[in-house]
């Protein structure tokens, strides 16, 4: 019973959303057509392949190879920022952090220092890096499909944001210590190179389905069958609460769209690109950027501003991006939370103002 309660306590967004949706059905029953099955399939495909690669310790192996080459906090910060951003571009920000934060905590313990700066910076890097690609995070997958964007069109929106954000993040990383650290990392051995090759192949076809090169109707069953044959126990380990959260939002938004007053109120706030960017960024601070993207998308044609806004919204509070909570939960199990919370909040606030100001000028021009 305790484990169930602990699990539910980690899924506050899902529980709150389920309650709100339950109330809404008394006024209107949503239609099943409101659910975007393509988005759900894309998320499931990425999550199951990521779990398979994680089970083989492939990402741990790559991270370790890079980390053992750097011996100061500053060099580690640069390495982890780059690695976290790169992983997040292709494996989603959640997977990047689930892989790198535990390793960073080990580095801190082996080097006898508090790695709060490293964890905070790699968390921000994961959010930034994942913003670049259509498959880097859940909100990008949703918006890419919802607005039926082309890959080059999508990158033309996200690249300026990512470049500016990375410049700001690297400047902040320059404040990390240059003192030499001494630590000894655990040796990571990959279990099966053959399985790694198969899973990387599945990752490629999963990405191609998101880019509409291949049909998700075909790819999803293939991935399911391969994983079922090779490692079926992983199927139950997928984060079905995240998928359920998306389903609830699709249905809840469908109900909201039937309310003319709600439509008018939200639409007025999203009339211009600049308003759309800042409303979505501010909304993300309170409800997270994934729900903000799903909730606001039906009310605006300013897809560029909405995409940038929810990416910008990842800066800020701990709940501005659900990925932030992953790092927070992992870190506070090993170290006191006060330093991390202060540094994380301050760094995010600086980047929100810095990047937000530049993106404002970019949109106005």
Short mmCIF file of C-alpha atoms in Angstrom, two decimals:
data_model
loop_
_atom_site.label_atom_id
_atom_site.label_comp_id
_atom_site.label_asym_id
_atom_site.label_seq_id
_atom_site.Cartn_x
_atom_site.Cartn_y
_atom_site.Cartn_z
CA UNK A 1 0.00 0.00 0.00
CA UNK A 2 2.83 2.38 0.88
CA UNK A 3 4.51 1.85 -2.51
CA UNK A 4 1.22 2.62 -4.27
CA UNK A 5 0.78 5.82 -2.25
CA UNK A 6 4.38 6.83 -2.97
CA UNK A 7 3.84 6.24 -6.69
CA UNK A 8 0.62 8.25 -6.75
CA UNK A 9 2.31 11.09 -4.87
CA UNK A 10 4.74 11.35 -7.81
CA UNK A 11 1.87 11.69 -10.29
CA UNK A 12 0.18 14.80 -8.93
CA UNK A 13 -0.41 16.24 -12.42
CA UNK A 14 -2.20 13.07 -13.53
CA UNK A 15 -4.37 12.89 -10.41
CA UNK A 16 -5.36 16.57 -10.54
CA UNK A 17 -6.14 16.26 -14.23
CA UNK A 18 -8.21 13.13 -13.65
CA UNK A 19 -10.26 14.97 -11.05
CA UNK A 20 -10.85 17.99 -13.31
CA UNK A 21 -11.78 15.73 -16.21
CA UNK A 22 -14.18 13.74 -14.00
CA UNK A 23 -15.97 16.96 -13.12
CA UNK A 24 -16.11 18.06 -16.77
CA UNK A 25 -17.92 14.93 -17.93
CA UNK A 26 -20.96 15.97 -15.91
CA UNK A 27 -21.35 18.82 -18.40
CA UNK A 28 -20.26 17.09 -21.61
CA UNK A 29 -19.03 13.68 -22.71
CA UNK A 30 -15.92 14.10 -24.92
CA UNK A 31 -15.52 12.21 -28.18
CA UNK A 32 -12.92 9.48 -28.65
CA UNK A 33 -11.83 11.22 -31.86
CA UNK A 34 -10.26 13.93 -29.68
CA UNK A 35 -7.39 11.58 -28.81
CA UNK A 36 -4.33 11.93 -31.05
CA UNK A 37 -3.26 8.30 -31.32
CA UNK A 38 -0.24 9.21 -33.45
CA UNK A 39 1.24 11.29 -30.63
CA UNK A 40 0.61 8.52 -28.09
CA UNK A 41 2.22 5.96 -30.38
CA UNK A 42 5.27 8.19 -30.90
CA UNK A 43 5.72 8.65 -27.15
CA UNK A 44 5.34 4.93 -26.45
CA UNK A 45 7.82 4.00 -29.17
CA UNK A 46 10.48 6.38 -27.83
CA UNK A 47 9.95 5.39 -24.21
CA UNK A 48 10.15 1.63 -24.80
CA UNK A 49 13.29 1.92 -26.96
CA UNK A 50 14.90 4.22 -24.39
CA UNK A 51 14.12 1.70 -21.64
CA UNK A 52 15.72 -1.06 -23.72
CA UNK A 53 18.90 0.96 -24.25
CA UNK A 54 18.98 1.91 -20.58
CA UNK A 55 18.58 -1.74 -19.58
CA UNK A 56 21.69 -2.53 -21.64
CA UNK A 57 23.53 0.32 -19.83
CA UNK A 58 24.39 1.83 -23.21
CA UNK A 59 23.78 5.41 -22.13
CA UNK A 60 25.67 4.85 -18.87
CA UNK A 61 28.60 3.56 -20.88
CA UNK A 62 28.68 6.63 -23.15
CA UNK A 63 28.34 9.02 -20.22
CA UNK A 64 31.09 7.33 -18.26
CA UNK A 65 33.51 7.45 -21.18
CA UNK A 66 33.11 11.22 -21.37
CA UNK A 67 33.03 11.99 -17.66
CA UNK A 68 36.27 10.17 -16.79
CA UNK A 69 38.14 12.51 -19.14
CA UNK A 70 37.32 15.66 -17.16
CA UNK A 71 38.72 16.50 -13.72
CA UNK A 72 37.30 19.91 -12.73
CA UNK A 73 33.77 21.01 -11.97
CA UNK A 74 33.86 23.46 -14.89
CA UNK A 75 35.04 20.85 -17.41
CA UNK A 76 32.48 18.38 -16.08
CA UNK A 77 29.79 21.04 -16.41
CA UNK A 78 30.65 21.62 -20.07
CA UNK A 79 30.79 17.88 -20.76
CA UNK A 80 27.51 17.12 -19.00
CA UNK A 81 25.73 20.08 -20.60
CA UNK A 82 26.78 18.88 -24.04
CA UNK A 83 25.98 15.24 -23.32
CA UNK A 84 22.62 16.04 -21.71
CA UNK A 85 21.57 18.28 -24.61
CA UNK A 86 22.66 15.68 -27.17
CA UNK A 87 20.86 12.79 -25.43
CA UNK A 88 17.72 14.90 -25.05
CA UNK A 89 17.64 15.80 -28.76
CA UNK A 90 17.21 12.15 -29.69
CA UNK A 91 16.14 10.31 -26.54
CA UNK A 92 13.89 12.94 -24.86
CA UNK A 93 14.80 15.09 -21.87
CA UNK A 94 13.33 12.61 -19.37
CA UNK A 95 15.58 9.77 -20.53
CA UNK A 96 18.65 12.02 -20.65
CA UNK A 97 18.16 13.02 -17.02
CA UNK A 98 17.26 9.54 -15.78
CA UNK A 99 20.59 8.45 -17.24
CA UNK A 100 22.90 11.34 -16.36
CA UNK A 101 21.70 12.56 -12.97
CA UNK A 102 22.47 9.27 -11.15
CA UNK A 103 25.92 9.25 -12.74
CA UNK A 104 26.48 12.87 -11.70
CA UNK A 105 25.49 12.02 -8.14
CA UNK A 106 28.05 9.18 -8.17
CA UNK A 107 30.68 11.63 -9.45
CA UNK A 108 29.86 13.97 -6.58
CA UNK A 109 30.19 11.20 -4.00
CA UNK A 110 33.40 9.84 -5.48
CA UNK A 111 34.87 13.34 -5.71
CA UNK A 112 33.57 14.29 -2.24
CA UNK A 113 31.73 17.42 -3.43
CA UNK A 114 28.10 18.52 -3.78
CA UNK A 115 27.21 18.35 -7.50
CA UNK A 116 24.18 20.65 -7.21
CA UNK A 117 25.50 22.96 -9.96
CA UNK A 118 26.16 20.07 -12.33
CA UNK A 119 22.72 18.54 -11.83
CA UNK A 120 20.97 21.89 -12.27
CA UNK A 121 22.94 22.76 -15.41
CA UNK A 122 22.45 19.37 -17.06
CA UNK A 123 18.74 19.54 -16.28
CA UNK A 124 18.46 22.89 -18.03
CA UNK A 125 20.60 21.54 -20.90
CA UNK A 126 18.21 18.61 -21.33
CA UNK A 127 15.27 20.98 -21.60
CA UNK A 128 17.13 23.16 -24.09
CA UNK A 129 18.49 20.31 -26.21
CA UNK A 130 15.13 18.55 -26.35
CA UNK A 131 13.57 21.75 -27.70
CA UNK A 132 15.51 21.45 -30.96
CA UNK A 133 13.98 18.31 -32.45
CA UNK A 134 10.36 17.24 -33.11
CA UNK A 135 10.99 14.14 -30.97
CA UNK A 136 13.04 15.66 -28.13
CA UNK A 137 10.17 16.11 -25.67
CA UNK A 138 6.42 15.41 -25.43
CA UNK A 139 5.28 18.95 -26.23
CA UNK A 140 7.36 19.02 -29.42
CA UNK A 141 5.95 15.68 -30.56
CA UNK A 142 2.45 16.99 -29.96
CA UNK A 143 2.89 20.41 -31.62
CA UNK A 144 4.78 18.96 -34.59
CA UNK A 145 1.85 16.63 -35.27
CA UNK A 146 -0.93 19.03 -34.30
CA UNK A 147 0.18 21.79 -36.68
CA UNK A 148 1.40 19.28 -39.28
CA UNK A 149 4.79 20.99 -39.50
CA UNK A 150 7.59 20.15 -41.92
CA UNK A 151 10.99 19.28 -40.38
CA UNK A 152 12.84 22.26 -41.87
CA UNK A 153 10.03 24.59 -40.82
CA UNK A 154 10.21 23.20 -37.28
CA UNK A 155 14.00 23.62 -37.05
CA UNK A 156 13.75 27.20 -38.31
CA UNK A 157 11.63 27.96 -35.23
CA UNK A 158 13.63 26.02 -32.63
CA UNK A 159 17.25 26.54 -33.72
CA UNK A 160 17.47 30.26 -32.74
CA UNK A 161 15.99 29.48 -29.31
CA UNK A 162 18.40 26.61 -28.69
CA UNK A 163 21.48 28.55 -29.85
CA UNK A 164 20.69 31.54 -27.65
CA UNK A 165 19.83 29.34 -24.66
CA UNK A 166 23.01 27.28 -24.97
CA UNK A 167 25.13 30.43 -25.12
CA UNK A 168 23.52 31.69 -21.93
CA UNK A 169 23.88 28.30 -20.24
CA UNK A 170 27.56 27.96 -21.14
CA UNK A 171 28.27 31.46 -19.84
CA UNK A 172 26.72 30.47 -16.50
CA UNK A 173 28.79 27.26 -16.50
CA UNK A 174 31.92 29.43 -16.65
CA UNK A 175 31.27 30.30 -12.99
CA UNK A 176 31.92 26.68 -11.91
CA UNK A 177 35.14 25.89 -10.07
CA UNK A 178 38.38 25.14 -11.93
CA UNK A 179 39.85 23.21 -8.97
CA UNK A 180 40.95 19.67 -9.83
CA UNK A 181 38.79 16.81 -8.58
CA UNK A 182 39.83 13.26 -7.78
CA UNK A 183 37.32 10.43 -8.25
CA UNK A 184 37.03 6.87 -9.46
CA UNK A 185 33.97 5.92 -11.52
CA UNK A 186 32.39 2.49 -11.75
CA UNK A 187 33.37 0.53 -14.85
CA UNK A 188 30.38 0.08 -17.16
CA UNK A 189 30.14 -3.06 -19.30
CA UNK A 190 27.56 -3.28 -22.11
CA UNK A 191 25.57 -6.49 -21.83
CA UNK A 192 24.93 -7.27 -25.50
CA UNK A 193 26.25 -5.38 -28.53
CA UNK A 194 23.78 -7.23 -30.76
CA UNK A 195 20.81 -5.97 -28.74
CA UNK A 196 22.25 -2.45 -28.76
CA UNK A 197 22.34 -2.50 -32.58
CA UNK A 198 18.75 -3.74 -32.75
CA UNK A 199 17.51 -1.08 -30.31
CA UNK A 200 19.34 1.70 -32.13
CA UNK A 201 17.67 0.50 -35.34
CA UNK A 202 14.30 0.71 -33.61
CA UNK A 203 15.15 4.22 -32.44
CA UNK A 204 15.86 5.27 -36.02
CA UNK A 205 12.54 3.94 -37.34
CA UNK A 206 10.69 5.49 -34.37
CA UNK A 207 12.17 8.88 -35.26
CA UNK A 208 11.33 8.38 -38.95
CA UNK A 209 7.70 7.72 -38.00
CA UNK A 210 7.55 10.99 -36.05
CA UNK A 211 8.93 12.80 -39.10
CA UNK A 212 6.15 11.17 -41.18
CA UNK A 213 8.68 9.29 -43.32
CA UNK A 214 7.23 6.00 -42.08
CA UNK A 215 3.72 5.32 -40.79
CA UNK A 216 3.30 4.93 -37.04
CA UNK A 217 0.55 2.40 -37.79
CA UNK A 218 3.28 0.13 -39.19
CA UNK A 219 6.20 1.02 -36.92
CA UNK A 220 4.46 0.74 -33.55
CA UNK A 221 3.44 -2.93 -33.97
CA UNK A 222 6.94 -3.76 -35.25
CA UNK A 223 8.59 -2.17 -32.20
CA UNK A 224 6.12 -3.90 -29.88
CA UNK A 225 6.79 -7.32 -31.41
CA UNK A 226 10.59 -6.91 -31.35
CA UNK A 227 10.62 -5.75 -27.73
CA UNK A 228 8.15 -8.48 -26.73
CA UNK A 229 10.44 -11.12 -28.22
CA UNK A 230 13.71 -9.69 -26.88
CA UNK A 231 12.78 -8.07 -23.54
CA UNK A 232 9.03 -8.25 -22.88
CA UNK A 233 9.32 -7.29 -19.22
CA UNK A 234 10.16 -3.74 -20.32
CA UNK A 235 6.65 -3.28 -21.73
CA UNK A 236 5.16 -2.91 -18.24
CA UNK A 237 7.88 -0.41 -17.23
CA UNK A 238 6.75 2.28 -19.69
CA UNK A 239 5.49 5.47 -18.01
CA UNK A 240 1.80 4.89 -18.66
CA UNK A 241 0.92 7.75 -16.33
CA UNK A 242 2.50 10.12 -18.88
CA UNK A 243 0.47 8.55 -21.69
CA UNK A 244 -2.65 8.72 -19.52
CA UNK A 245 -1.94 12.40 -18.83
CA UNK A 246 -1.94 13.07 -22.57
CA UNK A 247 -5.22 11.18 -23.03
CA UNK A 248 -6.87 13.19 -20.27
CA UNK A 249 -5.65 16.46 -21.77
CA UNK A 250 -6.91 15.56 -25.22
CA UNK A 251 -10.36 14.79 -23.78
CA UNK A 252 -10.41 17.79 -21.44
CA UNK A 253 -9.41 20.20 -24.23
CA UNK A 254 -12.19 18.71 -26.37
CA UNK A 255 -14.64 19.58 -23.60
CA UNK A 256 -13.25 23.09 -23.23
CA UNK A 257 -13.55 23.73 -26.96
CA UNK A 258 -17.29 23.20 -26.63
CA UNK A 259 -17.52 26.14 -24.20
CA UNK A 260 -17.76 29.36 -26.23
CA UNK A 261 -16.89 31.63 -23.30
CA UNK A 262 -13.67 29.73 -22.55
CA UNK A 263 -12.70 29.76 -26.22
CA UNK A 264 -13.22 33.52 -26.44
CA UNK A 265 -11.25 34.29 -23.27
CA UNK A 266 -8.22 32.21 -24.21
CA UNK A 267 -8.26 33.23 -27.87
CA UNK A 268 -8.13 36.93 -26.93
CA UNK A 269 -4.94 36.31 -24.94
CA UNK A 270 -3.27 34.58 -27.91
CA UNK A 271 -4.04 37.01 -30.71
CA UNK A 272 -0.46 38.12 -31.43
CA UNK A 273 2.76 36.07 -31.64
CA UNK A 274 4.32 37.97 -28.73
CA UNK A 275 1.29 37.42 -26.48
CA UNK A 276 1.20 33.75 -27.46
CA UNK A 277 4.86 33.27 -26.54
CA UNK A 278 4.62 34.89 -23.13
CA UNK A 279 1.20 33.47 -22.18
CA UNK A 280 2.41 29.95 -22.95
CA UNK A 281 5.70 30.56 -21.10
CA UNK A 282 3.90 31.92 -18.03
CA UNK A 283 1.25 29.19 -18.12
CA UNK A 284 4.06 26.61 -18.13
CA UNK A 285 5.29 27.90 -14.76
CA UNK A 286 2.10 26.74 -13.10
CA UNK A 287 0.93 23.72 -15.08
CA UNK A 288 4.15 22.61 -16.89
CA UNK A 289 4.94 23.13 -20.56
CA UNK A 290 3.46 19.84 -21.84
CA UNK A 291 -0.06 20.59 -20.55
CA UNK A 292 0.32 24.24 -21.63
CA UNK A 293 1.09 23.15 -25.21
CA UNK A 294 -1.93 20.84 -25.39
CA UNK A 295 -4.27 23.32 -23.71
CA UNK A 296 -3.36 26.40 -25.77
CA UNK A 297 -2.80 24.88 -29.22
CA UNK A 298 -6.48 24.89 -30.32
CA UNK A 299 -6.77 28.61 -29.57
CA UNK A 300 -3.99 30.07 -31.73
CA UNK A 301 -2.58 30.01 -35.24
CA UNK A 302 0.75 31.39 -33.98
CA UNK A 303 2.44 27.98 -33.96
CA UNK A 304 5.96 29.45 -34.03
CA UNK A 305 5.32 31.60 -30.96
CA UNK A 306 3.58 28.77 -29.11
CA UNK A 307 6.45 26.38 -29.81
CA UNK A 308 9.01 28.91 -28.58
CA UNK A 309 6.80 29.87 -25.63
CA UNK A 310 6.50 26.39 -24.16
CA UNK A 311 10.24 25.85 -24.70
CA UNK A 312 10.95 29.15 -22.94
CA UNK A 313 8.46 28.07 -20.30
CA UNK A 314 10.78 25.18 -19.38
CA UNK A 315 12.92 27.79 -17.62
CA UNK A 316 11.59 28.80 -14.24
CA UNK A 317 9.90 26.75 -11.55
CA UNK A 318 10.50 23.11 -10.69
CA UNK A 319 7.19 22.20 -12.32
CA UNK A 320 7.72 24.35 -15.43
CA UNK A 321 9.00 21.18 -17.10
CA UNK A 322 8.10 17.73 -15.83
CA UNK A 323 11.72 16.75 -16.51
CA UNK A 324 12.79 19.19 -13.78
CA UNK A 325 11.03 17.02 -11.20
CA UNK A 326 13.02 13.97 -12.28
CA UNK A 327 16.30 15.65 -11.38
CA UNK A 328 14.84 17.06 -8.18
CA UNK A 329 13.62 13.65 -6.96
CA UNK A 330 16.92 11.95 -7.78
CA UNK A 331 19.09 14.69 -6.27
CA UNK A 332 17.33 15.13 -2.92
CA UNK A 333 17.68 11.40 -2.19
CA UNK A 334 21.45 11.89 -2.02
CA UNK A 335 22.12 15.52 -1.02
CA UNK A 336 20.44 18.37 0.93
CA UNK A 337 17.93 20.17 -1.26
CA UNK A 338 18.45 23.82 -0.24
CA UNK A 339 21.55 24.61 -2.33
CA UNK A 340 20.13 22.89 -5.38
CA UNK A 341 16.77 24.65 -5.15
CA UNK A 342 18.36 28.10 -4.80
CA UNK A 343 20.88 27.59 -7.62
CA UNK A 344 18.33 25.95 -9.94
CA UNK A 345 15.74 28.68 -9.40
CA UNK A 346 18.22 31.54 -9.79
CA UNK A 347 19.81 30.06 -12.93
CA UNK A 348 16.44 29.42 -14.54
CA UNK A 349 15.22 32.92 -13.69
CA UNK A 350 18.31 34.45 -15.31
CA UNK A 351 17.86 32.37 -18.47
CA UNK A 352 14.12 33.07 -18.62
CA UNK A 353 14.78 36.82 -18.60
CA UNK A 354 17.86 36.68 -20.89
CA UNK A 355 16.47 34.30 -23.51
CA UNK A 356 12.95 35.73 -23.23
CA UNK A 357 14.19 39.26 -23.97
CA UNK A 358 16.13 38.14 -27.05
CA UNK A 359 13.26 35.99 -28.37
CA UNK A 360 10.92 38.93 -27.86
CA UNK A 361 13.09 41.07 -30.13
CA UNK A 362 13.34 38.19 -32.62
CA UNK A 363 9.55 37.78 -32.81
CA UNK A 364 8.96 41.54 -33.10
CA UNK A 365 11.35 41.65 -36.05
#
